[in-house]
Amino acid sequence: MRLLNDILVNAKYDYFHMWDNAICLAYRGSIAHDTYIPNNTPSSIDDKDILGIAIPPKEYFFSLKEFQQYEIKHEYWDVVIYDFKKFVKLLMKSNPNVMQLLWTPKDLFLKQSWQFEELIKNKHIFISKGIYNSFCGYSQNQLYILLYQPKT
């Protein structure tokens, strides 16, 4: 857990820290789906995924500075933190990778703020007729990768 704390606390974009500006950080992937196999097990192929949302400092709203997302892969950790505006745009497109965050159980969150709680309270507004196509496309893509992509 120390490594994760170091990654999240020291994660920096331009001059702001991800931990300080994050409105939520949660486990996803194999940990969220309870299929994680520890990396000290011979059959382990999983990393540990964290998904988050950050609201950058006001300078990003009143200048030409831009923040869309922050990604870091370090050892077995894979962290993605989206800008709040980008996250909402992805929700409006029924993006499966971000939609799952609104239904993530509370015990999988590392950090939650009142802004994120408001998103959860209003998650029904992001369910649209396009969700079927979005999730089917995602599933087909995952199946294609599983069946046809060479394993490294």
Coordinates of N, CA, C and O in Angstrom, one line a residue:
M1 N 0.8 -1.2 0.0 CA 0.0 0.0 0.0 C 0.9 1.3 0.0 O 0.5 2.3 -0.5
R2 N 2.1 1.1 0.5 CA 3.0 2.3 0.6 C 3.3 2.8 -0.8 O 3.3 4.0 -1.1
L3 N 3.5 1.9 -1.8 CA 3.8 2.3 -3.1 C 2.6 3.0 -3.7 O 2.8 4.1 -4.4
L4 N 1.4 2.6 -3.5 CA 0.3 3.3 -4.0 C 0.2 4.7 -3.4 O -0.1 5.6 -4.2
N5 N 0.3 4.8 -2.1 CA 0.3 6.1 -1.5 C 1.4 7.1 -2.1 O 1.1 8.2 -2.4
D6 N 2.5 6.5 -2.3 CA 3.6 7.3 -3.0 C 3.2 7.8 -4.4 O 3.4 8.9 -4.8
I7 N 2.6 6.8 -5.1 CA 2.2 7.2 -6.5 C 1.2 8.2 -6.5 O 1.3 9.2 -7.2
L8 N 0.1 8.1 -5.7 CA -1.0 9.0 -5.7 C -0.6 10.4 -5.1 O -1.0 11.4 -5.6
V9 N 0.1 10.4 -4.0 CA 0.5 11.6 -3.4 C 1.5 12.4 -4.2 O 1.4 13.6 -4.3
N10 N 2.4 11.7 -4.9 CA 3.4 12.4 -5.7 C 3.0 12.6 -7.1 O 3.7 13.2 -7.9
A11 N 1.9 12.1 -7.5 CA 1.4 12.2 -8.9 C 1.1 13.7 -9.2 O 0.4 14.3 -8.5
K12 N 1.8 14.2 -10.2 CA 1.7 15.6 -10.4 C 1.5 15.9 -11.9 O 2.1 15.2 -12.8
Y13 N 0.6 16.8 -12.2 CA 0.4 17.3 -13.6 C 0.7 18.8 -13.6 O 0.1 19.5 -12.9
D14 N 1.7 19.2 -14.4 CA 2.1 20.6 -14.5 C 2.6 20.9 -13.1 O 3.6 20.5 -12.6
Y15 N 1.8 21.7 -12.3 CA 2.2 22.0 -11.0 C 1.1 21.7 -9.9 O 1.3 22.0 -8.8
F16 N 0.1 20.9 -10.3 CA -0.9 20.5 -9.3 C -0.8 19.0 -9.0 O -0.5 18.2 -9.9
H17 N -1.1 18.6 -7.8 CA -1.0 17.2 -7.4 C -2.4 16.6 -7.6 O -3.4 17.1 -7.3
M18 N -2.3 15.4 -8.1 CA -3.5 14.6 -8.4 C -4.3 14.3 -7.1 O -5.5 14.4 -7.1
W19 N -3.6 13.9 -6.0 CA -4.3 13.5 -4.8 C -5.1 14.7 -4.3 O -6.3 14.6 -3.9
D20 N -4.5 15.9 -4.3 CA -5.2 17.1 -3.7 C -6.4 17.5 -4.6 O -7.3 18.0 -4.0
N21 N -6.3 17.3 -5.9 CA -7.3 17.8 -6.8 C -8.3 16.7 -7.2 O -9.3 16.9 -7.9
A22 N -8.1 15.4 -6.7 CA -9.0 14.4 -7.0 C -10.3 14.5 -6.3 O -10.3 14.7 -5.1
I23 N -11.4 14.3 -6.9 CA -12.7 14.2 -6.2 C -13.1 12.8 -6.0 O -14.0 12.5 -5.2
C24 N -12.4 11.8 -6.7 CA -12.6 10.4 -6.3 C -11.4 9.6 -6.9 O -10.8 10.0 -7.9
L25 N -11.1 8.6 -6.2 CA -10.1 7.6 -6.6 C -10.7 6.2 -6.2 O -11.1 6.1 -5.0
A26 N -10.7 5.3 -7.1 CA -11.3 4.0 -6.8 C -10.5 2.8 -7.5 O -10.0 3.1 -8.6
Y27 N -10.6 1.7 -6.9 CA -10.1 0.5 -7.6 C -11.1 0.1 -8.7 O -12.3 0.3 -8.6
R28 N -10.5 -0.4 -9.8 CA -11.4 -1.0 -10.8 C -10.7 -2.2 -11.4 O -9.6 -2.6 -10.8
G29 N -11.2 -2.8 -12.4 CA -10.5 -3.9 -13.0 C -10.7 -5.2 -12.1 O -11.7 -5.4 -11.5
S30 N -9.6 -6.0 -12.1 CA -9.7 -7.2 -11.4 C -9.9 -7.1 -9.9 O -10.6 -7.9 -9.3
I31 N -9.5 -6.0 -9.3 CA -9.7 -5.8 -7.8 C -11.2 -5.6 -7.6 O -11.9 -6.1 -6.8
A32 N -11.8 -4.7 -8.5 CA -13.2 -4.4 -8.3 C -14.1 -5.6 -8.7 O -15.2 -5.7 -8.1
H33 N -13.6 -6.5 -9.6 CA -14.4 -7.6 -10.0 C -14.1 -8.9 -9.2 O -14.5 -10.0 -9.5
D34 N -13.2 -8.7 -8.2 CA -12.8 -9.8 -7.3 C -12.2 -11.0 -8.0 O -12.4 -12.1 -7.7
T35 N -11.4 -10.6 -9.1 CA -10.7 -11.7 -9.8 C -9.2 -11.5 -9.8 O -8.4 -12.1 -10.5
Y36 N -8.7 -10.6 -8.9 CA -7.3 -10.3 -8.8 C -6.5 -11.5 -8.3 O -6.9 -12.2 -7.3
I37 N -5.4 -11.8 -8.9 CA -4.5 -12.9 -8.5 C -3.2 -12.2 -8.1 O -2.6 -11.5 -9.0
P38 N -2.7 -12.3 -6.9 CA -1.5 -11.5 -6.5 C -0.3 -11.8 -7.4 O -0.2 -13.0 -7.9
N39 N 0.6 -10.9 -7.5 CA 1.7 -11.0 -8.4 C 2.8 -12.0 -7.9 O 3.7 -12.3 -8.6
N40 N 2.6 -12.5 -6.7 CA 3.6 -13.5 -6.2 C 3.1 -15.0 -6.5 O 3.6 -15.9 -6.1
T41 N 2.0 -15.1 -7.2 CA 1.4 -16.3 -7.7 C 1.8 -16.6 -9.1 O 1.7 -15.7 -9.9
P42 N 2.2 -17.8 -9.4 CA 2.7 -18.1 -10.8 C 1.7 -17.7 -11.9 O 2.0 -17.3 -13.0
S43 N 0.4 -17.9 -11.6 CA -0.6 -17.7 -12.6 C -1.1 -16.2 -12.7 O -2.0 -15.9 -13.4
S44 N -0.4 -15.3 -12.0 CA -0.8 -13.9 -12.0 C -0.5 -13.2 -13.3 O 0.6 -13.4 -13.8
I45 N -1.5 -12.5 -13.8 CA -1.3 -11.8 -15.0 C -1.9 -10.4 -14.8 O -1.9 -9.6 -15.8
D46 N -2.3 -10.1 -13.7 CA -3.1 -8.8 -13.4 C -2.2 -7.7 -12.8 O -1.3 -8.0 -12.1
D47 N -2.6 -6.5 -13.2 CA -2.0 -5.4 -12.5 C -3.1 -4.8 -11.6 O -4.2 -5.4 -11.5
K48 N -2.9 -3.8 -10.9 CA -3.9 -3.1 -10.0 C -4.2 -1.8 -10.6 O -3.4 -1.0 -10.9
D49 N -5.5 -1.6 -10.9 CA -6.0 -0.5 -11.6 C -6.7 0.5 -10.7 O -7.5 0.1 -9.8
I50 N -6.4 1.8 -10.9 CA -7.1 2.9 -10.1 C -7.7 3.8 -11.2 O -7.0 4.2 -12.1
L51 N -8.9 4.2 -11.0 CA -9.6 5.2 -11.8 C -10.0 6.4 -10.9 O -10.5 6.2 -9.8
G52 N -9.8 7.6 -11.4 CA -10.1 8.8 -10.7 C -10.6 9.9 -11.5 O -10.5 9.9 -12.8
I53 N -11.1 10.9 -10.8 CA -11.5 12.2 -11.5 C -10.8 13.3 -10.7 O -10.8 13.3 -9.4
A54 N -10.3 14.3 -11.4 CA -9.7 15.5 -10.8 C -10.3 16.8 -11.3 O -10.7 16.8 -12.5
I55 N -10.4 17.7 -10.5 CA -10.8 19.1 -10.9 C -9.5 19.9 -10.8 O -9.0 20.1 -9.7
P56 N -9.0 20.4 -11.9 CA -7.7 21.1 -11.9 C -8.0 22.5 -11.2 O -9.1 23.0 -11.1
P57 N -6.9 23.2 -10.9 CA -7.0 24.5 -10.3 C -7.7 25.5 -11.3 O -7.7 25.3 -12.5
K58 N -8.2 26.6 -10.7 CA -8.9 27.5 -11.6 C -8.1 28.1 -12.7 O -8.7 28.5 -13.7
E59 N -6.8 28.1 -12.6 CA -6.0 28.6 -13.7 C -6.3 27.9 -15.0 O -6.1 28.4 -16.1
Y60 N -6.7 26.6 -14.9 CA -7.0 25.8 -16.1 C -8.3 26.2 -16.7 O -8.6 25.8 -17.9
F61 N -9.1 26.9 -16.0 CA -10.4 27.3 -16.6 C -10.3 28.7 -17.2 O -11.1 29.0 -18.0
F62 N -9.4 29.5 -16.7 CA -9.3 30.9 -17.2 C -8.0 31.1 -17.9 O -7.5 32.3 -17.9
S63 N -7.4 30.1 -18.6 CA -6.2 30.3 -19.3 C -6.2 29.3 -20.5 O -7.1 28.6 -20.7
L64 N -5.1 29.3 -21.2 CA -4.9 28.3 -22.2 C -4.4 27.0 -21.8 O -4.2 26.1 -22.5
K65 N -4.1 26.9 -20.5 CA -3.6 25.6 -19.9 C -4.7 24.5 -20.1 O -5.9 24.9 -19.9
E66 N -4.3 23.3 -20.3 CA -5.3 22.3 -20.5 C -4.9 21.0 -19.7 O -3.7 20.6 -19.7
F67 N -5.9 20.4 -19.2 CA -5.7 19.1 -18.5 C -6.8 18.2 -18.9 O -8.0 18.6 -18.8
Q68 N -6.5 17.0 -19.5 CA -7.6 16.1 -19.9 C -7.5 14.8 -19.1 O -8.5 14.3 -18.7
Q69 N -6.3 14.3 -18.9 CA -6.1 13.1 -18.1 C -4.7 12.9 -17.7 O -3.8 13.4 -18.3
Y70 N -4.5 12.1 -16.6 CA -3.2 11.8 -16.1 C -3.1 10.3 -16.1 O -4.0 9.6 -15.6
E71 N -2.0 9.7 -16.6 CA -1.8 8.3 -16.5 C -0.4 8.0 -16.0 O 0.5 8.7 -16.4
I72 N -0.4 7.0 -15.2 CA 0.9 6.5 -14.8 C 0.9 5.0 -14.6 O -0.1 4.4 -14.1
K73 N 1.9 4.3 -15.1 CA 2.0 2.9 -14.9 C 3.4 2.7 -14.2 O 4.4 3.1 -14.7
H74 N 3.3 2.1 -13.0 CA 4.5 1.9 -12.2 C 4.4 0.6 -11.5 O 3.5 0.3 -10.8
E75 N 5.4 -0.3 -11.8 CA 5.4 -1.6 -11.4 C 4.0 -2.3 -11.7 O 3.7 -2.3 -12.9
Y76 N 3.3 -2.7 -10.8 CA 2.0 -3.4 -11.0 C 0.8 -2.4 -11.0 O -0.3 -2.8 -11.1
W77 N 1.0 -1.1 -10.7 CA 0.0 -0.1 -10.6 C -0.3 0.5 -12.0 O 0.6 0.9 -12.7
D78 N -1.6 0.7 -12.3 CA -2.0 1.4 -13.5 C -3.1 2.4 -13.1 O -4.2 2.0 -12.7
V79 N -2.7 3.7 -13.1 CA -3.6 4.7 -12.6 C -4.0 5.7 -13.8 O -3.1 6.1 -14.5
V80 N -5.3 5.9 -13.9 CA -5.8 6.9 -14.8 C -6.7 7.8 -14.1 O -7.6 7.4 -13.4
I81 N -6.4 9.1 -14.2 CA -7.3 10.2 -13.6 C -7.7 11.1 -14.6 O -6.9 11.7 -15.3
Y82 N -9.0 11.2 -14.8 CA -9.6 12.1 -15.8 C -9.9 13.5 -15.3 O -10.3 13.6 -14.1
D83 N -9.8 14.5 -16.2 CA -10.4 15.8 -15.9 C -11.9 15.6 -15.7 O -12.5 14.9 -16.4
F84 N -12.5 16.4 -14.8 CA -13.9 16.3 -14.5 C -14.7 16.5 -15.8 O -15.7 15.8 -16.1
K85 N -14.4 17.5 -16.6 CA -15.1 17.8 -17.8 C -15.1 16.6 -18.8 O -16.0 16.3 -19.4
K86 N -13.9 16.1 -19.0 CA -13.7 14.9 -19.9 C -14.5 13.7 -19.4 O -15.1 13.0 -20.1
F87 N -14.5 13.5 -18.0 CA -15.2 12.4 -17.4 C -16.7 12.5 -17.7 O -17.3 11.5 -18.2
V88 N -17.2 13.7 -17.6 CA -18.7 13.9 -17.8 C -19.0 13.7 -19.3 O -20.0 13.1 -19.7
K89 N -18.1 14.2 -20.2 CA -18.3 13.9 -21.6 C -18.3 12.4 -22.0 O -19.1 12.0 -22.7
L90 N -17.4 11.7 -21.3 CA -17.4 10.2 -21.5 C -18.6 9.6 -21.0 O -19.2 8.6 -21.5
L91 N -19.1 10.1 -19.8 CA -20.4 9.5 -19.3 C -21.6 9.8 -20.2 O -22.4 8.9 -20.4
M92 N -21.6 11.0 -20.8 CA -22.7 11.3 -21.8 C -22.6 10.4 -23.0 O -23.7 10.2 -23.7
K93 N -21.5 9.8 -23.3 CA -21.4 8.9 -24.4 C -21.5 7.4 -24.0 O -21.3 6.5 -24.7
S94 N -21.9 7.2 -22.7 CA -22.1 5.9 -22.1 C -20.8 5.1 -22.2 O -20.8 3.8 -22.4
N95 N -19.6 5.7 -22.0 CA -18.4 5.0 -22.0 C -18.3 4.0 -20.9 O -18.4 4.4 -19.7
P96 N -18.2 2.7 -21.2 CA -18.2 1.7 -20.1 C -17.1 1.8 -19.1 O -17.3 1.5 -17.9
N97 N -15.9 2.3 -19.5 CA -14.8 2.4 -18.6 C -15.1 3.4 -17.5 O -14.6 3.3 -16.4
V98 N -15.8 4.5 -17.8 CA -16.1 5.5 -16.8 C -17.5 5.3 -16.1 O -17.6 5.6 -14.9
M99 N -18.4 4.7 -16.8 CA -19.8 4.5 -16.2 C -19.7 3.6 -15.0 O -20.4 3.8 -14.0
Q100 N -18.8 2.6 -15.0 CA -18.7 1.7 -13.9 C -18.3 2.4 -12.6 O -18.7 1.9 -11.5
L101 N -17.7 3.5 -12.7 CA -17.3 4.3 -11.5 C -18.5 4.7 -10.7 O -18.5 4.7 -9.4
L102 N -19.6 5.0 -11.4 CA -20.8 5.5 -10.7 C -21.5 4.4 -9.9 O -22.4 4.6 -9.1
W103 N -21.2 3.1 -10.2 CA -21.8 2.0 -9.6 C -20.8 1.2 -8.7 O -21.1 0.1 -8.3
T104 N -19.6 1.7 -8.5 CA -18.6 1.1 -7.8 C -19.0 1.1 -6.3 O -19.4 2.1 -5.7
P105 N -18.9 -0.1 -5.6 CA -19.2 -0.2 -4.2 C -18.3 0.8 -3.4 O -17.1 0.9 -3.7
K106 N -18.8 1.3 -2.3 CA -18.1 2.3 -1.5 C -16.8 1.8 -0.9 O -15.8 2.5 -0.8
D107 N -16.7 0.5 -0.6 CA -15.5 -0.1 0.0 C -14.3 -0.1 -1.0 O -13.1 -0.4 -0.6
L108 N -14.5 0.2 -2.3 CA -13.5 0.2 -3.3 C -12.9 1.6 -3.5 O -12.0 1.8 -4.3
F109 N -13.4 2.6 -2.8 CA -12.9 4.0 -3.0 C -11.8 4.3 -2.1 O -11.8 3.9 -0.9
L110 N -10.8 4.9 -2.6 CA -9.7 5.4 -1.8 C -10.0 6.9 -1.4 O -9.5 7.3 -0.3
K111 N -10.8 7.6 -2.2 CA -11.1 9.0 -1.9 C -12.4 9.3 -2.6 O -12.6 8.9 -3.7
Q112 N -13.3 10.0 -1.9 CA -14.6 10.5 -2.4 C -14.8 11.9 -1.9 O -14.6 12.1 -0.7
S113 N -15.4 12.8 -2.7 CA -15.7 14.1 -2.2 C -17.2 14.3 -2.5 O -17.9 13.5 -3.1
W114 N -17.7 15.5 -2.0 CA -19.1 15.8 -2.2 C -19.5 16.0 -3.7 O -20.6 15.6 -4.1
Q115 N -18.5 16.4 -4.5 CA -18.8 16.6 -5.9 C -19.1 15.3 -6.6 O -20.0 15.1 -7.4
F116 N -18.3 14.3 -6.2 CA -18.5 12.9 -6.7 C -19.8 12.3 -6.2 O -20.5 11.7 -7.0
E117 N -20.1 12.6 -5.0 CA -21.4 12.1 -4.4 C -22.6 12.7 -5.2 O -23.6 12.0 -5.4
E118 N -22.5 13.9 -5.7 CA -23.5 14.5 -6.5 C -23.7 13.8 -7.8 O -24.8 13.6 -8.3
L119 N -22.5 13.4 -8.4 CA -22.6 12.6 -9.6 C -23.3 11.3 -9.4 O -24.2 10.8 -10.2
I120 N -23.0 10.6 -8.3 CA -23.6 9.3 -8.0 C -25.1 9.5 -7.8 O -25.9 8.7 -8.3
K121 N -25.5 10.6 -7.1 CA -27.0 10.8 -6.8 C -27.7 11.0 -8.1 O -28.9 10.7 -8.2
N122 N -27.0 11.5 -9.1 CA -27.7 11.8 -10.4 C -27.2 10.9 -11.5 O -27.4 11.2 -12.7
K123 N -26.7 9.7 -11.2 CA -26.2 8.8 -12.2 C -27.3 8.4 -13.2 O -26.9 8.1 -14.4
H124 N -28.5 8.4 -12.9 CA -29.6 8.0 -13.8 C -29.6 8.9 -15.0 O -30.1 8.4 -16.1
I125 N -29.1 10.1 -15.0 CA -29.2 11.0 -16.1 C -28.2 10.6 -17.2 O -28.3 11.0 -18.4
F126 N -27.3 9.7 -16.9 CA -26.3 9.3 -17.8 C -26.7 8.0 -18.5 O -25.9 7.5 -19.4
I127 N -27.8 7.4 -18.2 CA -28.3 6.2 -18.8 C -29.1 6.6 -20.0 O -30.1 7.3 -19.9
S128 N -28.7 6.2 -21.2 CA -29.4 6.7 -22.4 C -29.6 5.4 -23.3 O -29.2 4.3 -23.0
K129 N -30.3 5.7 -24.4 CA -30.6 4.6 -25.4 C -29.3 4.1 -26.0 O -29.2 3.0 -26.5
G130 N -28.2 5.0 -26.0 CA -27.0 4.6 -26.6 C -26.1 3.7 -25.8 O -25.1 3.2 -26.2
I131 N -26.6 3.4 -24.6 CA -25.8 2.6 -23.7 C -25.6 1.2 -24.2 O -24.6 0.5 -24.1
Y132 N -26.7 0.6 -24.9 CA -26.6 -0.7 -25.4 C -25.5 -0.8 -26.4 O -24.6 -1.7 -26.4
N133 N -25.5 0.1 -27.4 CA -24.4 0.1 -28.5 C -23.0 0.3 -27.9 O -22.1 -0.4 -28.3
S134 N -22.9 1.1 -26.9 CA -21.6 1.4 -26.3 C -21.1 0.2 -25.6 O -19.9 -0.2 -25.8
F135 N -21.9 -0.5 -24.8 CA -21.4 -1.6 -24.1 C -21.2 -2.8 -25.0 O -20.3 -3.6 -24.8
C136 N -22.1 -3.0 -26.0 CA -21.9 -4.1 -27.0 C -20.6 -3.9 -27.8 O -19.8 -4.8 -28.0
G137 N -20.3 -2.7 -28.2 CA -19.1 -2.4 -28.9 C -17.9 -2.6 -28.0 O -16.9 -3.2 -28.5
Y138 N -17.9 -2.2 -26.8 CA -16.8 -2.5 -25.8 C -16.6 -4.0 -25.7 O -15.5 -4.5 -25.7
S139 N -17.7 -4.7 -25.5 CA -17.6 -6.2 -25.3 C -17.0 -6.9 -26.6 O -16.1 -7.8 -26.4
Q140 N -17.5 -6.5 -27.7 CA -16.9 -7.0 -29.0 C -15.4 -6.7 -29.1 O -14.7 -7.6 -29.5
N141 N -15.0 -5.5 -28.8 CA -13.6 -5.2 -28.8 C -12.8 -6.0 -27.9 O -11.7 -6.5 -28.2
Q142 N -13.3 -6.2 -26.7 CA -12.5 -7.0 -25.7 C -12.4 -8.5 -26.1 O -11.4 -9.1 -26.0
L143 N -13.5 -9.0 -26.7 CA -13.5 -10.4 -27.3 C -12.5 -10.5 -28.4 O -11.7 -11.4 -28.5
Y144 N -12.5 -9.5 -29.3 CA -11.5 -9.5 -30.4 C -10.1 -9.5 -29.9 O -9.2 -10.3 -30.4
I145 N -9.8 -8.7 -28.9 CA -8.4 -8.6 -28.3 C -8.1 -10.0 -27.7 O -7.0 -10.5 -27.9
L146 N -9.0 -10.6 -27.0 CA -8.8 -11.9 -26.4 C -8.5 -12.9 -27.4 O -7.6 -13.8 -27.2
L147 N -9.2 -13.0 -28.5 CA -9.1 -14.0 -29.5 C -8.0 -13.8 -30.5 O -7.4 -14.8 -31.0
Y148 N -7.8 -12.6 -30.9 CA -6.9 -12.3 -32.1 C -5.6 -11.6 -31.8 O -4.8 -11.5 -32.7
Q149 N -5.5 -11.0 -30.7 CA -4.3 -10.2 -30.4 C -3.2 -11.2 -29.9 O -3.4 -12.0 -29.0
P150 N -2.0 -11.1 -30.5 CA -0.9 -11.9 -30.0 C -0.6 -11.6 -28.5 O -0.5 -10.5 -28.1
K151 N -0.3 -12.7 -27.8 CA 0.1 -12.5 -26.4 C 1.6 -12.3 -26.3 O 2.4 -12.9 -27.0
T152 N 2.0 -11.3 -25.5 CA 3.4 -11.0 -25.4 C 4.0 -11.7 -24.2 O 3.4 -12.1 -23.3

